């Protein structure tokens, strides 16, 4: 049979993508924040070192320091900082070379920016990374205890002079003792890379400029906070500002220049202050537009049902650049061929999969979640965008292959590897790394879930791979089950997901029965009764049925897992006796997210968690989780910080507080948590056909691409004013997503300094995976169609309720469709006789059915669900919450 021309073309394009023949995407630097910095007008300036003398300069580590009279930017010379690119024995990760300029307690408060010219030389590399470290010994000491404040990682392009700018408006600088330039020796990404690095420094200057806004809920002066990527056609569309000299705003067609909408600007007041709110949701014509208000006009953005599609392509670009064990031109060679995992006297080379971050670490959590997300999204896009769907599937195979490759069987596998350096690829030399295999239930369930999902997806296109995935998934599931010592939500969310996929593949009731058992743990770990608080939130999960500690994550979010699991149960087993309990948990969680997000108006950023001042902590078992609580033994010294951070949240009552951002210490950055919560909400909203929930989930994506107080995109190469990130080892990659906006100290206020430092500006595959997870819920046959499904057609009946008293409610159903012969009422916290009613309509007639239901407990929400003809597509909710 002949292949069609289009099929051949798609196959060729995928081959080019997979084999790296297509060059990686390049960012449009005209839209980068670095370009804005270069164009800023200086208000004041003072050169503090012409770099023509070594007075006050000192080298350390492997560095040597001298003067150059040949290579300089201005004047007669420059300071040379030379260092080896690889440590002498090749074994130690992160040795450093550094160059320090002493300043003997100088006061720099008159200025808010440092400028320095740097020229880098190293053979066969496009850029060199190093950090600028400022030390202040005044009223507030810098660096801070985590050695992040006062540090900025910079990219220096080789063989040319680079003007490096670092804005420091909030950095303490009343008594500056030194400014250091630090180079981290972490090996050579390519075999042909030079063995040494030479850095020339010249013209260190203090400057005063209009510095970027970096802390607060108010929108940056002179900015409009909007979604740089754009808005879905039928979704909510709004922008925010503060201090604009305007009572109205206009939407301008970018191409014609015509005004297509003009409206009054609404002033809204929230707990975060007053804002100018611009709502243009009624504009539902696809196109490219700008917002104009008070003399400010935004750059263009799109309105489209496929508005997010380009972010998926950029996201894939990031994943391909992060591939380990394959040459990625411009990033690294065929790397880490001498990194192994060991078990029972056997070893496996573990290169493959993806580097997790700038430090080259690999974790099964990120690889498994990413592969799962890619497969899910490939499935969602297979009709709407065949090429992109197949590219996603091929990238997913890269992760699936690594999961299969790095397992010894019987539950033993490679789970975590802190690589932290480029190695020489030769087993037996000093830079080899060997990790120990682990046998842990959560990780095995996680792998079982993605392998089972892969087996389902590849069953037709690659039966051999599908079979291999199924066999491995069944074995991983079995040994995960055997290894369970205690059931909790973290474990059971992933276990249910793995079990339901294996049931879909095999029909074996062992998987169904186990899923039912573990789903009960999820349902019983949820707050359903109204707590005795001033703001009585319900619907959030605890870590276990004992309900002692709220389920939360930091910095790696997995909040979506219980909802994905329960969604699977609801869809697969509609007639099960526990079905209404599963569905109720989904409703209550979604309404908790929606209600808590109202408390962060007007941005509607989903708050991270509820904290109690005196709670006792058991650490998370998912991924790397920093302890965020006071009374976990390892962190008892942090209790004062913990309490202050909690009290800076919104008081709920009874010693409980709602934090918009996590309680955190060293690791900060909220994007992964926020996107995980949004994923759970999106899945719930799709199941419920809930337009409001869908819009709120989309607002979390909008936050990341500019609808935030700083009006900056946090995705590199997407939108406008995207800043430089912590790109160490990999370099700048289009589609990479920063860990996210942080807070300063113990506050609960967004903070986004110009400094590029781990981990809030570090590129993590975790955040990129969560973005792809969320995309699957906006890609049903074409991005935006979910809303059309959400609006839906009438199910052939109308439902209403009348609350009779505190203990009774009357539910009425007007049936207008003669095809409806059976109606069922399923309830939570309701007792009703004759839940199933039968009806037979004549032509052009109607009939009203009524149920008188008893509210079992006034201390809980109640929910009624109407289902016609056993068809779940007709389900209609009625519910009541305080």
mmCIF file with all atom_site columns, N, CA, C and O in Angstrom, residues 608-639:
data_model
loop_
_atom_site.group_PDB
_atom_site.id
_atom_site.type_symbol
_atom_site.label_atom_id
_atom_site.label_alt_id
_atom_site.label_comp_id
_atom_site.label_asym_id
_atom_site.label_entity_id
_atom_site.label_seq_id
_atom_site.pdbx_PDB_ins_code
_atom_site.Cartn_x
_atom_site.Cartn_y
_atom_site.Cartn_z
_atom_site.occupancy
_atom_site.B_iso_or_equiv
_atom_site.pdbx_formal_charge
_atom_site.auth_seq_id
_atom_site.auth_comp_id
_atom_site.auth_asym_id
_atom_site.auth_atom_id
_atom_site.pdbx_PDB_model_num
ATOM 1   N N  . UNK A 1 608 ? -2.025 28.348 48.182 1.00 0.00 ? 608 UNK A N  1
ATOM 2   C CA . UNK A 1 608 ? -1.308 27.080 48.238 1.00 0.00 ? 608 UNK A CA 1
ATOM 3   C C  . UNK A 1 608 ? -1.869 26.120 49.278 1.00 0.00 ? 608 UNK A C  1
ATOM 4   O O  . UNK A 1 608 ? -2.053 24.957 49.008 1.00 0.00 ? 608 UNK A O  1
ATOM 5   N N  . UNK A 1 609 ? -2.146 26.612 50.481 1.00 0.00 ? 609 UNK A N  1
ATOM 6   C CA . UNK A 1 609 ? -2.590 25.656 51.500 1.00 0.00 ? 609 UNK A CA 1
ATOM 7   C C  . UNK A 1 609 ? -3.082 26.358 52.757 1.00 0.00 ? 609 UNK A C  1
ATOM 8   O O  . UNK A 1 609 ? -2.837 27.542 52.979 1.00 0.00 ? 609 UNK A O  1
ATOM 9   N N  . UNK A 1 610 ? -3.738 25.547 53.579 1.00 0.00 ? 610 UNK A N  1
ATOM 10  C CA . UNK A 1 610 ? -4.150 25.941 54.927 1.00 0.00 ? 610 UNK A CA 1
ATOM 11  C C  . UNK A 1 610 ? -3.104 25.423 55.904 1.00 0.00 ? 610 UNK A C  1
ATOM 12  O O  . UNK A 1 610 ? -2.661 24.274 55.815 1.00 0.00 ? 610 UNK A O  1
ATOM 13  N N  . UNK A 1 611 ? -2.705 26.275 56.848 1.00 0.00 ? 611 UNK A N  1
ATOM 14  C CA . UNK A 1 611 ? -1.714 25.906 57.867 1.00 0.00 ? 611 UNK A CA 1
ATOM 15  C C  . UNK A 1 611 ? -2.292 26.178 59.255 1.00 0.00 ? 611 UNK A C  1
ATOM 16  O O  . UNK A 1 611 ? -3.050 27.141 59.444 1.00 0.00 ? 611 UNK A O  1
ATOM 17  N N  . UNK A 1 612 ? -1.915 25.360 60.200 1.00 0.00 ? 612 UNK A N  1
ATOM 18  C CA . UNK A 1 612 ? -2.226 25.632 61.607 1.00 0.00 ? 612 UNK A CA 1
ATOM 19  C C  . UNK A 1 612 ? -0.937 26.009 62.316 1.00 0.00 ? 612 UNK A C  1
ATOM 20  O O  . UNK A 1 612 ? 0.126  25.443 62.047 1.00 0.00 ? 612 UNK A O  1
ATOM 21  N N  . UNK A 1 613 ? -1.044 26.947 63.244 1.00 0.00 ? 613 UNK A N  1
ATOM 22  C CA . UNK A 1 613 ? 0.147  27.457 63.925 1.00 0.00 ? 613 UNK A CA 1
ATOM 23  C C  . UNK A 1 613 ? 0.925  26.362 64.638 1.00 0.00 ? 613 UNK A C  1
ATOM 24  O O  . UNK A 1 613 ? 2.152  26.421 64.737 1.00 0.00 ? 613 UNK A O  1
ATOM 25  N N  . UNK A 1 614 ? 0.238  25.348 65.144 1.00 0.00 ? 614 UNK A N  1
ATOM 26  C CA . UNK A 1 614 ? 0.897  24.365 65.997 1.00 0.00 ? 614 UNK A CA 1
ATOM 27  C C  . UNK A 1 614 ? 0.869  22.954 65.430 1.00 0.00 ? 614 UNK A C  1
ATOM 28  O O  . UNK A 1 614 ? 1.000  21.983 66.172 1.00 0.00 ? 614 UNK A O  1
ATOM 29  N N  . UNK A 1 615 ? 0.710  22.814 64.137 1.00 0.00 ? 615 UNK A N  1
ATOM 30  C CA . UNK A 1 615 ? 0.618  21.465 63.590 1.00 0.00 ? 615 UNK A CA 1
ATOM 31  C C  . UNK A 1 615 ? 1.961  20.745 63.636 1.00 0.00 ? 615 UNK A C  1
ATOM 32  O O  . UNK A 1 615 ? 3.021  21.351 63.660 1.00 0.00 ? 615 UNK A O  1
ATOM 33  N N  . UNK A 1 616 ? 1.883  19.430 63.659 1.00 0.00 ? 616 UNK A N  1
ATOM 34  C CA . UNK A 1 616 ? 3.072  18.574 63.662 1.00 0.00 ? 616 UNK A CA 1
ATOM 35  C C  . UNK A 1 616 ? 3.224  17.967 62.274 1.00 0.00 ? 616 UNK A C  1
ATOM 36  O O  . UNK A 1 616 ? 2.255  17.516 61.668 1.00 0.00 ? 616 UNK A O  1
ATOM 37  N N  . UNK A 1 617 ? 4.431  17.938 61.792 1.00 0.00 ? 617 UNK A N  1
ATOM 38  C CA . UNK A 1 617 ? 4.681  17.610 60.391 1.00 0.00 ? 617 UNK A CA 1
ATOM 39  C C  . UNK A 1 617 ? 5.243  16.214 60.203 1.00 0.00 ? 617 UNK A C  1
ATOM 40  O O  . UNK A 1 617 ? 6.118  15.782 60.920 1.00 0.00 ? 617 UNK A O  1
ATOM 41  N N  . UNK A 1 618 ? 4.707  15.511 59.225 1.00 0.00 ? 618 UNK A N  1
ATOM 42  C CA . UNK A 1 618 ? 5.374  14.328 58.682 1.00 0.00 ? 618 UNK A CA 1
ATOM 43  C C  . UNK A 1 618 ? 5.711  14.653 57.238 1.00 0.00 ? 618 UNK A C  1
ATOM 44  O O  . UNK A 1 618 ? 4.849  15.103 56.488 1.00 0.00 ? 618 UNK A O  1
ATOM 45  N N  . UNK A 1 619 ? 6.941  14.478 56.823 1.00 0.00 ? 619 UNK A N  1
ATOM 46  C CA . UNK A 1 619 ? 7.349  14.945 55.493 1.00 0.00 ? 619 UNK A CA 1
ATOM 47  C C  . UNK A 1 619 ? 6.685  14.154 54.378 1.00 0.00 ? 619 UNK A C  1
ATOM 48  O O  . UNK A 1 619 ? 6.282  13.006 54.551 1.00 0.00 ? 619 UNK A O  1
ATOM 49  N N  . UNK A 1 620 ? 6.582  14.789 53.230 1.00 0.00 ? 620 UNK A N  1
ATOM 50  C CA . UNK A 1 620 ? 5.987  14.165 52.058 1.00 0.00 ? 620 UNK A CA 1
ATOM 51  C C  . UNK A 1 620 ? 6.855  13.014 51.566 1.00 0.00 ? 620 UNK A C  1
ATOM 52  O O  . UNK A 1 620 ? 8.067  13.001 51.761 1.00 0.00 ? 620 UNK A O  1
ATOM 53  N N  . UNK A 1 621 ? 6.218  12.053 50.904 1.00 0.00 ? 621 UNK A N  1
ATOM 54  C CA . UNK A 1 621 ? 6.968  10.949 50.300 1.00 0.00 ? 621 UNK A CA 1
ATOM 55  C C  . UNK A 1 621 ? 7.100  11.138 48.794 1.00 0.00 ? 621 UNK A C  1
ATOM 56  O O  . UNK A 1 621 ? 7.676  10.295 48.117 1.00 0.00 ? 621 UNK A O  1
ATOM 57  N N  . UNK A 1 622 ? 6.555  12.232 48.255 1.00 0.00 ? 622 UNK A N  1
ATOM 58  C CA . UNK A 1 622 ? 6.608  12.443 46.809 1.00 0.00 ? 622 UNK A CA 1
ATOM 59  C C  . UNK A 1 622 ? 7.757  13.382 46.466 1.00 0.00 ? 622 UNK A C  1
ATOM 60  O O  . UNK A 1 622 ? 7.774  14.544 46.866 1.00 0.00 ? 622 UNK A O  1
ATOM 61  N N  . UNK A 1 623 ? 8.719  12.889 45.704 1.00 0.00 ? 623 UNK A N  1
ATOM 62  C CA . UNK A 1 623 ? 9.783  13.747 45.203 1.00 0.00 ? 623 UNK A CA 1
ATOM 63  C C  . UNK A 1 623 ? 10.624 14.344 46.311 1.00 0.00 ? 623 UNK A C  1
ATOM 64  O O  . UNK A 1 623 ? 10.623 13.895 47.459 1.00 0.00 ? 623 UNK A O  1
ATOM 65  N N  . UNK A 1 624 ? 11.365 15.384 45.952 1.00 0.00 ? 624 UNK A N  1
ATOM 66  C CA . UNK A 1 624 ? 12.133 16.112 46.960 1.00 0.00 ? 624 UNK A CA 1
ATOM 67  C C  . UNK A 1 624 ? 11.206 17.129 47.601 1.00 0.00 ? 624 UNK A C  1
ATOM 68  O O  . UNK A 1 624 ? 10.740 18.045 46.958 1.00 0.00 ? 624 UNK A O  1
ATOM 69  N N  . UNK A 1 625 ? 10.922 16.955 48.869 1.00 0.00 ? 625 UNK A N  1
ATOM 70  C CA . UNK A 1 625 ? 10.011 17.866 49.557 1.00 0.00 ? 625 UNK A CA 1
ATOM 71  C C  . UNK A 1 625 ? 10.703 18.492 50.750 1.00 0.00 ? 625 UNK A C  1
ATOM 72  O O  . UNK A 1 625 ? 11.126 17.808 51.669 1.00 0.00 ? 625 UNK A O  1
ATOM 73  N N  . UNK A 1 626 ? 10.807 19.801 50.707 1.00 0.00 ? 626 UNK A N  1
ATOM 74  C CA . UNK A 1 626 ? 11.372 20.534 51.834 1.00 0.00 ? 626 UNK A CA 1
ATOM 75  C C  . UNK A 1 626 ? 10.355 20.554 52.968 1.00 0.00 ? 626 UNK A C  1
ATOM 76  O O  . UNK A 1 626 ? 9.172  20.761 52.733 1.00 0.00 ? 626 UNK A O  1
ATOM 77  N N  . UNK A 1 627 ? 10.804 20.324 54.187 1.00 0.00 ? 627 UNK A N  1
ATOM 78  C CA . UNK A 1 627 ? 9.890  20.457 55.313 1.00 0.00 ? 627 UNK A CA 1
ATOM 79  C C  . UNK A 1 627 ? 9.457  21.904 55.439 1.00 0.00 ? 627 UNK A C  1
ATOM 80  O O  . UNK A 1 627 ? 10.265 22.817 55.435 1.00 0.00 ? 627 UNK A O  1
ATOM 81  N N  . UNK A 1 628 ? 8.146  22.102 55.529 1.00 0.00 ? 628 UNK A N  1
ATOM 82  C CA . UNK A 1 628 ? 7.639  23.469 55.648 1.00 0.00 ? 628 UNK A CA 1
ATOM 83  C C  . UNK A 1 628 ? 6.985  23.709 56.996 1.00 0.00 ? 628 UNK A C  1
ATOM 84  O O  . UNK A 1 628 ? 6.381  24.746 57.205 1.00 0.00 ? 628 UNK A O  1
ATOM 85  N N  . UNK A 1 629 ? 7.100  22.761 57.886 1.00 0.00 ? 629 UNK A N  1
ATOM 86  C CA . UNK A 1 629 ? 6.369  22.884 59.135 1.00 0.00 ? 629 UNK A CA 1
ATOM 87  C C  . UNK A 1 629 ? 7.301  22.951 60.331 1.00 0.00 ? 629 UNK A C  1
ATOM 88  O O  . UNK A 1 629 ? 8.429  22.490 60.291 1.00 0.00 ? 629 UNK A O  1
ATOM 89  N N  . UNK A 1 630 ? 6.770  23.510 61.420 1.00 0.00 ? 630 UNK A N  1
ATOM 90  C CA . UNK A 1 630 ? 7.614  23.864 62.547 1.00 0.00 ? 630 UNK A CA 1
ATOM 91  C C  . UNK A 1 630 ? 8.096  22.674 63.352 1.00 0.00 ? 630 UNK A C  1
ATOM 92  O O  . UNK A 1 630 ? 9.236  22.646 63.785 1.00 0.00 ? 630 UNK A O  1
ATOM 93  N N  . UNK A 1 631 ? 7.263  21.690 63.571 1.00 0.00 ? 631 UNK A N  1
ATOM 94  C CA . UNK A 1 631 ? 7.577  20.690 64.592 1.00 0.00 ? 631 UNK A CA 1
ATOM 95  C C  . UNK A 1 631 ? 8.008  19.351 64.013 1.00 0.00 ? 631 UNK A C  1
ATOM 96  O O  . UNK A 1 631 ? 7.707  18.304 64.546 1.00 0.00 ? 631 UNK A O  1
ATOM 97  N N  . UNK A 1 632 ? 8.719  19.422 62.903 1.00 0.00 ? 632 UNK A N  1
ATOM 98  C CA . UNK A 1 632 ? 9.413  18.250 62.374 1.00 0.00 ? 632 UNK A CA 1
ATOM 99  C C  . UNK A 1 632 ? 10.832 18.360 62.919 1.00 0.00 ? 632 UNK A C  1
ATOM 100 O O  . UNK A 1 632 ? 11.481 19.387 62.785 1.00 0.00 ? 632 UNK A O  1
ATOM 101 N N  . UNK A 1 633 ? 11.324 17.300 63.588 1.00 0.00 ? 633 UNK A N  1
ATOM 102 C CA . UNK A 1 633 ? 12.535 17.390 64.410 1.00 0.00 ? 633 UNK A CA 1
ATOM 103 C C  . UNK A 1 633 ? 13.700 18.054 63.698 1.00 0.00 ? 633 UNK A C  1
ATOM 104 O O  . UNK A 1 633 ? 14.428 18.856 64.273 1.00 0.00 ? 633 UNK A O  1
ATOM 105 N N  . UNK A 1 634 ? 13.887 17.731 62.424 1.00 0.00 ? 634 UNK A N  1
ATOM 106 C CA . UNK A 1 634 ? 15.050 18.247 61.703 1.00 0.00 ? 634 UNK A CA 1
ATOM 107 C C  . UNK A 1 634 ? 15.020 19.766 61.595 1.00 0.00 ? 634 UNK A C  1
ATOM 108 O O  . UNK A 1 634 ? 16.045 20.409 61.415 1.00 0.00 ? 634 UNK A O  1
ATOM 109 N N  . UNK A 1 635 ? 13.826 20.360 61.697 1.00 0.00 ? 635 UNK A N  1
ATOM 110 C CA . UNK A 1 635 ? 13.695 21.787 61.434 1.00 0.00 ? 635 UNK A CA 1
ATOM 111 C C  . UNK A 1 635 ? 13.163 22.565 62.638 1.00 0.00 ? 635 UNK A C  1
ATOM 112 O O  . UNK A 1 635 ? 12.583 23.619 62.493 1.00 0.00 ? 635 UNK A O  1
ATOM 113 N N  . UNK A 1 636 ? 13.369 22.034 63.832 1.00 0.00 ? 636 UNK A N  1
ATOM 114 C CA . UNK A 1 636 ? 12.823 22.706 65.003 1.00 0.00 ? 636 UNK A CA 1
ATOM 115 C C  . UNK A 1 636 ? 13.343 24.122 65.159 1.00 0.00 ? 636 UNK A C  1
ATOM 116 O O  . UNK A 1 636 ? 12.655 24.999 65.679 1.00 0.00 ? 636 UNK A O  1
ATOM 117 N N  . UNK A 1 637 ? 14.572 24.358 64.672 1.00 0.00 ? 637 UNK A N  1
ATOM 118 C CA . UNK A 1 637 ? 15.125 25.702 64.810 1.00 0.00 ? 637 UNK A CA 1
ATOM 119 C C  . UNK A 1 637 ? 14.380 26.719 63.952 1.00 0.00 ? 637 UNK A C  1
ATOM 120 O O  . UNK A 1 637 ? 14.535 27.922 64.123 1.00 0.00 ? 637 UNK A O  1
ATOM 121 N N  . UNK A 1 638 ? 13.542 26.238 63.037 1.00 0.00 ? 638 UNK A N  1
ATOM 122 C CA . UNK A 1 638 ? 12.834 27.151 62.139 1.00 0.00 ? 638 UNK A CA 1
ATOM 123 C C  . UNK A 1 638 ? 11.435 27.491 62.633 1.00 0.00 ? 638 UNK A C  1
ATOM 124 O O  . UNK A 1 638 ? 10.696 28.175 61.946 1.00 0.00 ? 638 UNK A O  1
ATOM 125 N N  . UNK A 1 639 ? 11.055 27.029 63.826 1.00 0.00 ? 639 UNK A N  1
ATOM 126 C CA . UNK A 1 639 ? 9.701  27.269 64.294 1.00 0.00 ? 639 UNK A CA 1
ATOM 127 C C  . UNK A 1 639 ? 9.323  28.746 64.335 1.00 0.00 ? 639 UNK A C  1
ATOM 128 O O  . UNK A 1 639 ? 8.219  29.104 63.908 1.00 0.00 ? 639 UNK A O  1
#
